[in-house]
Amino acid sequence: MAEESDLEKTEPASARRLEQAREEGQVPRSPELATFVVVAVGLGGLWLLGGRMAGALQGLIRDAFDFAPALAFDEGALPAVLRAQAARGLAAWLPFAGAMLAAALAAPLALRGWVFSAQVLAPDFARLDPVAGLQRMFSLNSWAELAKSLVKVALLTAVAAWIAHHYAAEVLHLARQPVGGALRGALGLLALTAAALLGAMLLVAALDVPWQLWSHARKLRMTRDELRQEMKETEGDPQLKARVRSMQREAARRRMMAQVPKADVVVTNPTRFAVALRYREGAMRAPQVVARGALLVAARIRELAEQHGVPVVEAPPLARALYRHAELEREIPPALYAAVAEVLAYVYQLRHGRGRPPTPPAPAVPPGLDPEGAVS
């Protein structure tokens, strides 16, 4: 069961998957929203600019038939007249055409933003597969699109039929009115019909947008195996990362061990902890920790110290305090200056002394710095 669930697309798409789909041109699209916006802008443009465009067209037609008789016999004047008339017509319709173009471009952006993908233009011969084509035809999305189209047609038809039935008497009454009044009444009925149909289209678009968003998210869902694979690609294979961290720790350990022969003394627990210290008078303010470790690492530090003649001093409280509170390649805490000074003095006496060897030190560690002392 676990293996089957790993292969089922039950997980929402990751941010990377969504970005890849966007780069491939796979974004949610709502044709109903685009149609509604274009129709709404077109009707609004006709309502606001219709009188101006009608007046400009009327003047254009009147001027086309009102010209001097001499122009009819002047072959050079006709192109200039045609260019002037075309410019007037274009200027009259340009605001309305610009509004329609802006609506056609802005409607898709409202849902998915600006997307340009060259991959959409690339040929995809997989679309020529008849089996895949049949699967698309009878897929859930195709049935949903068919149902949506039927509902849209039925809704628009019902709205148009209701208006025709409700205002049938007024339509018949227009035939008995003067031309001016009949035209005004007809335009009012047309505006009412357009508004009602536009409201129906808005309802369809309001239902289509959530459906398209859900369908797009469902299409991009991922399996658990795909999520794990993506995580490996983006963040790295956990096993590989663990291996890299292990190699880094090993390299750091080798660098640390290389500093043990240069130490002045190794303070031990005697078997559990080992801390190697180095001090250069005039070059350092205080002794520094060049190596530290516990258990096997501590044993290796002691072994290297014995091989290279570095003194090993057993001072359990001081070793525990240094291991707990001192950092690698850093100066020791000021609270341990006195205890470490006793150890270094013993080492210097041991190294340069003559005759009777000095007594091994028993440095006192301030209260609270020795972990085991604090427990006791």
CSV table of C-alpha atoms in Angstrom, one decimal:
chain,number,residue,atom,x,y,z
A,1,MET,CA,0.0,0.0,0.0
A,2,ALA,CA,2.8,2.4,0.8
A,3,GLU,CA,4.4,1.8,-2.6
A,4,GLU,CA,1.2,2.4,-4.4
A,5,SER,CA,0.5,5.6,-2.5
A,6,ASP,CA,4.0,6.8,-3.4
A,7,LEU,CA,3.1,6.5,-7.1
A,8,GLU,CA,-0.3,8.2,-6.8
A,9,LYS,CA,-0.4,12.0,-7.5
A,10,THR,CA,-1.8,13.0,-4.1
A,11,GLU,CA,0.6,15.8,-3.1
A,12,PRO,CA,0.1,19.5,-4.2
A,13,ALA,CA,2.7,20.8,-6.6
A,14,SER,CA,5.8,22.3,-5.1
A,15,ALA,CA,7.0,25.8,-5.9
A,16,ARG,CA,9.6,24.5,-8.2
A,17,ARG,CA,7.0,22.4,-10.1
A,18,LEU,CA,4.8,25.4,-10.5
A,19,GLU,CA,7.7,27.5,-11.8
A,20,GLN,CA,8.6,24.8,-14.3
A,21,ALA,CA,5.0,24.6,-15.5
A,22,ARG,CA,4.9,28.3,-15.9
A,23,GLU,CA,8.1,28.3,-18.0
A,24,GLU,CA,6.5,25.6,-20.2
A,25,GLY,CA,3.4,27.7,-20.7
A,26,GLN,CA,1.2,25.6,-18.4
A,27,VAL,CA,-0.9,28.2,-16.6
A,28,PRO,CA,-4.5,28.4,-15.6
A,29,ARG,CA,-6.7,29.8,-18.4
A,30,SER,CA,-10.3,30.8,-18.2
A,31,PRO,CA,-11.8,31.5,-21.7
A,32,GLU,CA,-15.1,32.5,-20.0
A,33,LEU,CA,-13.3,35.3,-18.0
A,34,ALA,CA,-11.5,36.5,-21.1
A,35,THR,CA,-14.8,36.5,-23.1
A,36,PHE,CA,-16.7,38.4,-20.4
A,37,VAL,CA,-14.0,41.1,-20.1
A,38,VAL,CA,-13.8,41.6,-23.8
A,39,VAL,CA,-17.6,41.8,-24.2
A,40,ALA,CA,-17.9,44.1,-21.2
A,41,VAL,CA,-15.3,46.5,-22.5
A,42,GLY,CA,-16.9,46.3,-26.0
A,43,LEU,CA,-20.4,47.2,-24.7
A,44,GLY,CA,-19.0,49.9,-22.4
A,45,GLY,CA,-17.0,51.3,-25.3
A,46,LEU,CA,-20.1,51.4,-27.5
A,47,TRP,CA,-22.0,53.1,-24.7
A,48,LEU,CA,-19.4,55.8,-24.1
A,49,LEU,CA,-18.0,56.2,-27.6
A,50,GLY,CA,-20.9,55.1,-29.7
A,51,GLY,CA,-22.3,58.6,-30.3
A,52,ARG,CA,-18.9,60.0,-31.2
A,53,MET,CA,-18.2,57.1,-33.6
A,54,ALA,CA,-21.6,57.4,-35.2
A,55,GLY,CA,-21.2,61.1,-35.7
A,56,ALA,CA,-17.8,60.7,-37.1
A,57,LEU,CA,-19.1,58.0,-39.5
A,58,GLN,CA,-22.0,60.2,-40.5
A,59,GLY,CA,-19.7,63.1,-41.3
A,60,LEU,CA,-17.4,60.8,-43.2
A,61,ILE,CA,-20.2,59.5,-45.4
A,62,ARG,CA,-21.6,63.0,-46.0
A,63,ASP,CA,-18.2,64.4,-47.0
A,64,ALA,CA,-17.6,61.4,-49.3
A,65,PHE,CA,-20.6,62.4,-51.4
A,66,ASP,CA,-20.1,66.1,-51.0
A,67,PHE,CA,-17.2,67.2,-53.2
A,68,ALA,CA,-16.4,69.7,-55.9
A,69,PRO,CA,-17.3,68.4,-59.4
A,70,ALA,CA,-13.7,69.2,-60.5
A,71,LEU,CA,-12.3,66.5,-58.2
A,72,ALA,CA,-14.2,63.8,-60.2
A,73,PHE,CA,-11.9,64.6,-63.2
A,74,ASP,CA,-8.7,65.1,-61.2
A,75,GLU,CA,-6.9,61.7,-61.1
A,76,GLY,CA,-4.2,63.0,-58.7
A,77,ALA,CA,-6.7,64.3,-56.1
A,78,LEU,CA,-8.5,61.0,-55.5
A,79,PRO,CA,-5.6,59.2,-53.6
A,80,ALA,CA,-5.3,62.3,-51.3
A,81,VAL,CA,-9.0,62.3,-50.6
A,82,LEU,CA,-9.0,58.6,-49.9
A,83,ARG,CA,-6.1,58.9,-47.5
A,84,ALA,CA,-7.8,61.8,-45.7
A,85,GLN,CA,-11.0,59.8,-45.3
A,86,ALA,CA,-9.2,56.7,-44.1
A,87,ALA,CA,-7.3,58.8,-41.5
A,88,ARG,CA,-10.6,60.3,-40.2
A,89,GLY,CA,-12.2,56.9,-40.0
A,90,LEU,CA,-9.2,55.4,-38.2
A,91,ALA,CA,-9.1,58.3,-35.7
A,92,ALA,CA,-12.8,57.8,-35.0
A,93,TRP,CA,-12.5,54.0,-34.3
A,94,LEU,CA,-9.0,54.0,-32.8
A,95,PRO,CA,-10.1,54.6,-29.1
A,96,PHE,CA,-12.6,51.8,-29.3
A,97,ALA,CA,-10.2,49.4,-31.1
A,98,GLY,CA,-7.5,50.2,-28.5
A,99,ALA,CA,-9.8,49.5,-25.6
A,100,MET,CA,-10.8,46.2,-27.2
A,101,LEU,CA,-7.2,45.2,-27.8
A,102,ALA,CA,-6.2,46.2,-24.2
A,103,ALA,CA,-9.1,44.1,-22.9
A,104,ALA,CA,-8.1,41.1,-25.0
A,105,LEU,CA,-4.5,41.3,-23.6
A,106,ALA,CA,-5.4,42.2,-20.0
A,107,ALA,CA,-8.1,39.5,-19.4
A,108,PRO,CA,-5.7,36.5,-19.4
A,109,LEU,CA,-3.2,38.5,-17.3
A,110,ALA,CA,-5.8,38.9,-14.5
A,111,LEU,CA,-5.7,35.2,-13.8
A,112,ARG,CA,-2.1,34.1,-14.7
A,113,GLY,CA,0.0,37.2,-15.1
A,114,TRP,CA,2.4,37.8,-18.0
A,115,VAL,CA,3.8,34.5,-19.4
A,116,PHE,CA,6.0,34.1,-22.4
A,117,SER,CA,7.3,30.6,-23.2
A,118,ALA,CA,9.1,29.6,-26.4
A,119,GLN,CA,8.4,26.0,-25.5
A,120,VAL,CA,4.8,26.4,-26.4
A,121,LEU,CA,5.8,27.2,-30.0
A,122,ALA,CA,8.0,24.1,-30.3
A,123,PRO,CA,6.4,21.2,-32.3
A,124,ASP,CA,5.0,18.5,-30.1
A,125,PHE,CA,4.5,15.3,-32.2
A,126,ALA,CA,3.0,13.5,-29.2
A,127,ARG,CA,-0.2,15.4,-29.9
A,128,LEU,CA,-0.5,13.5,-33.1
A,129,ASP,CA,-0.9,10.2,-31.2
A,130,PRO,CA,-4.5,9.1,-31.8
A,131,VAL,CA,-4.7,7.1,-28.6
A,132,ALA,CA,-3.7,10.1,-26.6
A,133,GLY,CA,-6.1,12.2,-28.5
A,134,LEU,CA,-9.0,9.9,-27.6
A,135,GLN,CA,-8.0,9.9,-24.0
A,136,ARG,CA,-8.1,13.7,-24.0
A,137,MET,CA,-11.5,13.7,-25.7
A,138,PHE,CA,-13.0,11.4,-23.1
A,139,SER,CA,-11.1,12.8,-20.1
A,140,LEU,CA,-12.7,14.3,-17.0
A,141,ASN,CA,-11.6,17.8,-18.2
A,142,SER,CA,-13.2,17.3,-21.6
A,143,TRP,CA,-16.5,16.2,-20.0
A,144,ALA,CA,-16.3,19.2,-17.6
A,145,GLU,CA,-15.7,21.6,-20.5
A,146,LEU,CA,-18.7,20.1,-22.4
A,147,ALA,CA,-20.9,20.4,-19.4
A,148,LYS,CA,-19.8,24.0,-18.8
A,149,SER,CA,-20.5,24.9,-22.5
A,150,LEU,CA,-24.0,23.3,-22.3
A,151,VAL,CA,-24.8,25.2,-19.1
A,152,LYS,CA,-23.5,28.5,-20.6
A,153,VAL,CA,-25.6,28.1,-23.7
A,154,ALA,CA,-28.7,27.1,-21.7
A,155,LEU,CA,-28.2,30.1,-19.3
A,156,LEU,CA,-27.8,32.6,-22.1
A,157,THR,CA,-30.7,31.1,-24.1
A,158,ALA,CA,-32.9,31.3,-21.0
A,159,VAL,CA,-32.0,34.9,-20.3
A,160,ALA,CA,-32.6,35.9,-24.0
A,161,ALA,CA,-36.0,34.0,-24.0
A,162,TRP,CA,-37.1,35.7,-20.8
A,163,ILE,CA,-36.3,39.1,-22.1
A,164,ALA,CA,-38.0,38.4,-25.4
A,165,HIS,CA,-41.1,37.1,-23.6
A,166,HIS,CA,-41.2,39.9,-21.0
A,167,TYR,CA,-40.8,42.8,-23.5
A,168,ALA,CA,-42.6,41.3,-26.5
A,169,ALA,CA,-45.4,43.9,-26.2
A,170,GLU,CA,-43.0,46.8,-26.1
A,171,VAL,CA,-41.2,45.5,-29.2
A,172,LEU,CA,-44.5,45.4,-31.1
A,173,HIS,CA,-45.4,48.9,-29.9
A,174,LEU,CA,-42.2,50.2,-31.4
A,175,ALA,CA,-43.6,49.6,-34.9
A,176,ARG,CA,-46.3,52.2,-34.3
A,177,GLN,CA,-43.9,55.0,-33.0
A,178,PRO,CA,-42.1,57.6,-35.0
A,179,VAL,CA,-38.7,56.7,-36.3
A,180,GLY,CA,-36.8,58.7,-33.7
A,181,GLY,CA,-38.7,57.3,-30.8
A,182,ALA,CA,-38.6,53.8,-32.2
A,183,LEU,CA,-34.8,53.9,-32.5
A,184,ARG,CA,-34.4,55.2,-29.0
A,185,GLY,CA,-36.7,52.5,-27.6
A,186,ALA,CA,-34.9,49.8,-29.6
A,187,LEU,CA,-31.6,51.0,-28.4
A,188,GLY,CA,-32.9,50.8,-24.8
A,189,LEU,CA,-34.1,47.3,-25.2
A,190,LEU,CA,-30.8,46.3,-26.8
A,191,ALA,CA,-28.9,47.8,-23.9
A,192,LEU,CA,-31.1,46.0,-21.4
A,193,THR,CA,-30.6,42.7,-23.3
A,194,ALA,CA,-26.9,43.2,-23.4
A,195,ALA,CA,-26.7,44.0,-19.7
A,196,ALA,CA,-28.7,40.8,-18.8
A,197,LEU,CA,-26.6,38.6,-21.1
A,198,LEU,CA,-23.5,40.2,-19.6
A,199,GLY,CA,-24.7,39.4,-16.1
A,200,ALA,CA,-25.2,35.8,-17.2
A,201,MET,CA,-21.7,35.7,-18.7
A,202,LEU,CA,-20.3,37.1,-15.4
A,203,LEU,CA,-22.0,34.2,-13.5
A,204,VAL,CA,-20.4,31.7,-15.9
A,205,ALA,CA,-17.0,33.3,-15.5
A,206,ALA,CA,-17.4,33.3,-11.7
A,207,LEU,CA,-18.0,29.6,-11.8
A,208,ASP,CA,-15.3,28.9,-14.4
A,209,VAL,CA,-12.4,30.7,-12.7
A,210,PRO,CA,-12.4,28.5,-9.5
A,211,TRP,CA,-12.8,25.4,-11.7
A,212,GLN,CA,-9.8,26.3,-13.9
A,213,LEU,CA,-7.6,27.0,-10.9
A,214,TRP,CA,-8.6,23.7,-9.3
A,215,SER,CA,-8.1,21.8,-12.5
A,216,HIS,CA,-4.7,23.3,-13.1
A,217,ALA,CA,-3.6,22.5,-9.5
A,218,ARG,CA,-4.9,18.9,-9.9
A,219,LYS,CA,-3.1,18.5,-13.2
A,220,LEU,CA,0.2,19.5,-11.6
A,221,ARG,CA,-0.1,17.3,-8.5
A,222,MET,CA,2.9,15.2,-7.7
A,223,THR,CA,3.6,11.8,-6.2
A,224,ARG,CA,5.5,11.4,-3.0
A,225,ASP,CA,8.4,9.9,-5.0
A,226,GLU,CA,8.5,12.9,-7.2
A,227,LEU,CA,8.7,15.2,-4.2
A,228,ARG,CA,11.5,13.2,-2.7
A,229,GLN,CA,13.4,13.2,-6.0
A,230,GLU,CA,12.9,17.0,-6.3
A,231,MET,CA,14.2,17.5,-2.7
A,232,LYS,CA,17.3,15.4,-3.6
A,233,GLU,CA,17.9,17.6,-6.7
A,234,THR,CA,17.3,20.9,-4.9
A,235,GLU,CA,18.8,20.2,-1.5
A,236,GLY,CA,21.0,17.3,-2.3
A,237,ASP,CA,20.9,13.6,-1.6
A,238,PRO,CA,20.8,13.1,2.2
A,239,GLN,CA,23.2,10.2,2.0
A,240,LEU,CA,25.5,12.3,-0.1
A,241,LYS,CA,25.3,15.3,2.2
A,242,ALA,CA,26.0,13.0,5.2
A,243,ARG,CA,29.0,11.7,3.3
A,244,VAL,CA,30.2,15.2,2.6
A,245,ARG,CA,29.8,16.2,6.2
A,246,SER,CA,31.7,13.1,7.3
A,247,MET,CA,34.5,13.9,4.9
A,248,GLN,CA,34.6,17.5,6.2
A,249,ARG,CA,34.8,16.3,9.8
A,250,GLU,CA,37.5,13.9,8.9
A,251,ALA,CA,39.5,16.7,7.1
A,252,ALA,CA,39.0,19.0,10.1
A,253,ARG,CA,40.2,16.2,12.4
A,254,ARG,CA,43.3,15.6,10.4
A,255,ARG,CA,44.1,19.3,10.5
A,256,MET,CA,43.6,19.3,14.2
A,257,MET,CA,45.8,16.2,14.7
A,258,ALA,CA,48.5,17.9,12.7
A,259,GLN,CA,48.7,20.6,15.4
A,260,VAL,CA,49.3,18.2,18.2
A,261,PRO,CA,53.1,17.8,17.6
A,262,LYS,CA,53.3,21.6,17.8
A,263,ALA,CA,51.6,21.8,21.2
A,264,ASP,CA,53.4,22.6,24.5
A,265,VAL,CA,51.3,20.2,26.6
A,266,VAL,CA,48.4,17.8,26.5
A,267,VAL,CA,46.1,17.9,29.5
A,268,THR,CA,44.2,14.6,30.1
A,269,ASN,CA,41.4,13.2,32.2
A,270,PRO,CA,43.4,10.8,31.9
A,271,THR,CA,41.5,8.5,29.5
A,272,ARG,CA,38.3,10.3,28.6
A,273,PHE,CA,39.4,13.8,27.6
A,274,ALA,CA,42.5,15.3,26.1
A,275,VAL,CA,43.2,19.0,25.3
A,276,ALA,CA,46.4,20.1,23.6
A,277,LEU,CA,47.6,23.7,24.4
A,278,ARG,CA,50.1,25.9,22.8
A,279,TYR,CA,51.5,29.2,24.0
A,280,ARG,CA,54.0,31.6,22.3
A,281,GLU,CA,55.1,34.4,24.6
A,282,GLY,CA,54.9,37.7,22.9
A,283,ALA,CA,52.8,36.3,20.0
A,284,MET,CA,49.7,35.2,22.0
A,285,ARG,CA,47.8,36.9,24.8
A,286,ALA,CA,46.9,33.6,26.4
A,287,PRO,CA,47.4,29.9,25.6
A,288,GLN,CA,45.3,28.5,22.8
A,289,VAL,CA,43.6,25.1,22.3
A,290,VAL,CA,45.1,23.5,19.2
A,291,ALA,CA,43.4,20.1,19.6
A,292,ARG,CA,40.6,18.6,21.8
A,293,GLY,CA,38.7,15.4,21.9
A,294,ALA,CA,37.0,12.6,23.9
A,295,LEU,CA,37.4,8.9,24.0
A,296,LEU,CA,39.0,7.6,20.7
A,297,VAL,CA,40.0,11.1,19.6
A,298,ALA,CA,41.5,11.7,23.0
A,299,ALA,CA,43.5,8.5,22.8
A,300,ARG,CA,44.8,9.5,19.4
A,301,ILE,CA,45.8,12.9,20.8
A,302,ARG,CA,47.7,11.2,23.6
A,303,GLU,CA,49.4,8.8,21.2
A,304,LEU,CA,50.6,11.6,18.9
A,305,ALA,CA,51.8,13.6,21.9
A,306,GLU,CA,53.9,10.6,23.1
A,307,GLN,CA,55.3,10.0,19.6
A,308,HIS,CA,56.5,13.6,19.3
A,309,GLY,CA,57.6,14.1,22.8
A,310,VAL,CA,54.9,16.5,23.9
A,311,PRO,CA,54.4,16.4,27.6
A,312,VAL,CA,51.1,14.7,28.8
A,313,VAL,CA,49.8,16.0,32.2
A,314,GLU,CA,47.0,14.3,34.0
A,315,ALA,CA,44.7,17.0,35.5
A,316,PRO,CA,41.2,15.6,35.3
A,317,PRO,CA,39.3,18.7,36.6
A,318,LEU,CA,41.3,21.0,34.3
A,319,ALA,CA,40.9,18.7,31.3
A,320,ARG,CA,37.1,18.5,31.8
A,321,ALA,CA,36.9,22.3,32.2
A,322,LEU,CA,38.9,22.9,29.1
A,323,TYR,CA,37.0,20.4,27.0
A,324,ARG,CA,33.7,22.0,28.1
A,325,HIS,CA,34.4,25.7,28.0
A,326,ALA,CA,37.4,26.2,25.7
A,327,GLU,CA,36.9,26.3,21.9
A,328,LEU,CA,39.2,24.9,19.2
A,329,GLU,CA,41.8,27.4,17.9
A,330,ARG,CA,40.7,29.9,20.5
A,331,GLU,CA,42.3,31.3,23.6
A,332,ILE,CA,41.4,29.6,26.9
A,333,PRO,CA,38.8,31.3,29.2
A,334,PRO,CA,40.3,33.9,31.5
A,335,ALA,CA,39.0,31.9,34.5
A,336,LEU,CA,41.4,29.1,33.7
A,337,TYR,CA,44.5,31.3,33.2
A,338,ALA,CA,45.9,30.4,36.7
A,339,ALA,CA,45.3,26.7,36.4
A,340,VAL,CA,46.9,26.5,32.9
A,341,ALA,CA,49.8,28.7,34.1
A,342,GLU,CA,50.6,26.0,36.7
A,343,VAL,CA,50.6,23.3,34.1
A,344,LEU,CA,52.8,25.3,31.7
A,345,ALA,CA,55.2,26.2,34.5
A,346,TYR,CA,55.6,22.5,35.3
A,347,VAL,CA,56.2,21.7,31.6
A,348,TYR,CA,58.9,24.4,31.3
A,349,GLN,CA,60.6,23.2,34.4
A,350,LEU,CA,60.4,19.6,33.1
A,351,ARG,CA,61.8,20.7,29.8
A,352,HIS,CA,64.6,22.9,31.1
A,353,GLY,CA,65.1,21.6,34.6
A,354,ARG,CA,68.2,19.8,35.9
A,355,GLY,CA,68.5,17.3,38.6
A,356,ARG,CA,65.4,16.4,40.6
A,357,PRO,CA,62.2,16.5,38.3
A,358,PRO,CA,59.5,18.9,39.5
A,359,THR,CA,56.3,17.6,41.2
A,360,PRO,CA,53.3,17.2,38.9
A,361,PRO,CA,50.9,20.0,39.4
A,362,ALA,CA,47.4,19.7,40.8
A,363,PRO,CA,45.8,22.9,39.4
A,364,ALA,CA,42.6,24.1,41.1
A,365,VAL,CA,39.7,24.8,38.8
A,366,PRO,CA,37.3,27.7,39.8
A,367,PRO,CA,33.9,26.4,41.0
A,368,GLY,CA,31.3,25.9,38.3
A,369,LEU,CA,33.8,25.2,35.5
A,370,ASP,CA,34.4,21.5,36.2
A,371,PRO,CA,31.2,19.7,35.0
A,372,GLU,CA,31.6,16.8,37.3
A,373,GLY,CA,32.5,19.0,40.2
A,374,ALA,CA,29.3,21.0,39.6
A,375,VAL,CA,27.2,17.8,39.7
A,376,SER,CA,28.9,16.7,42.9
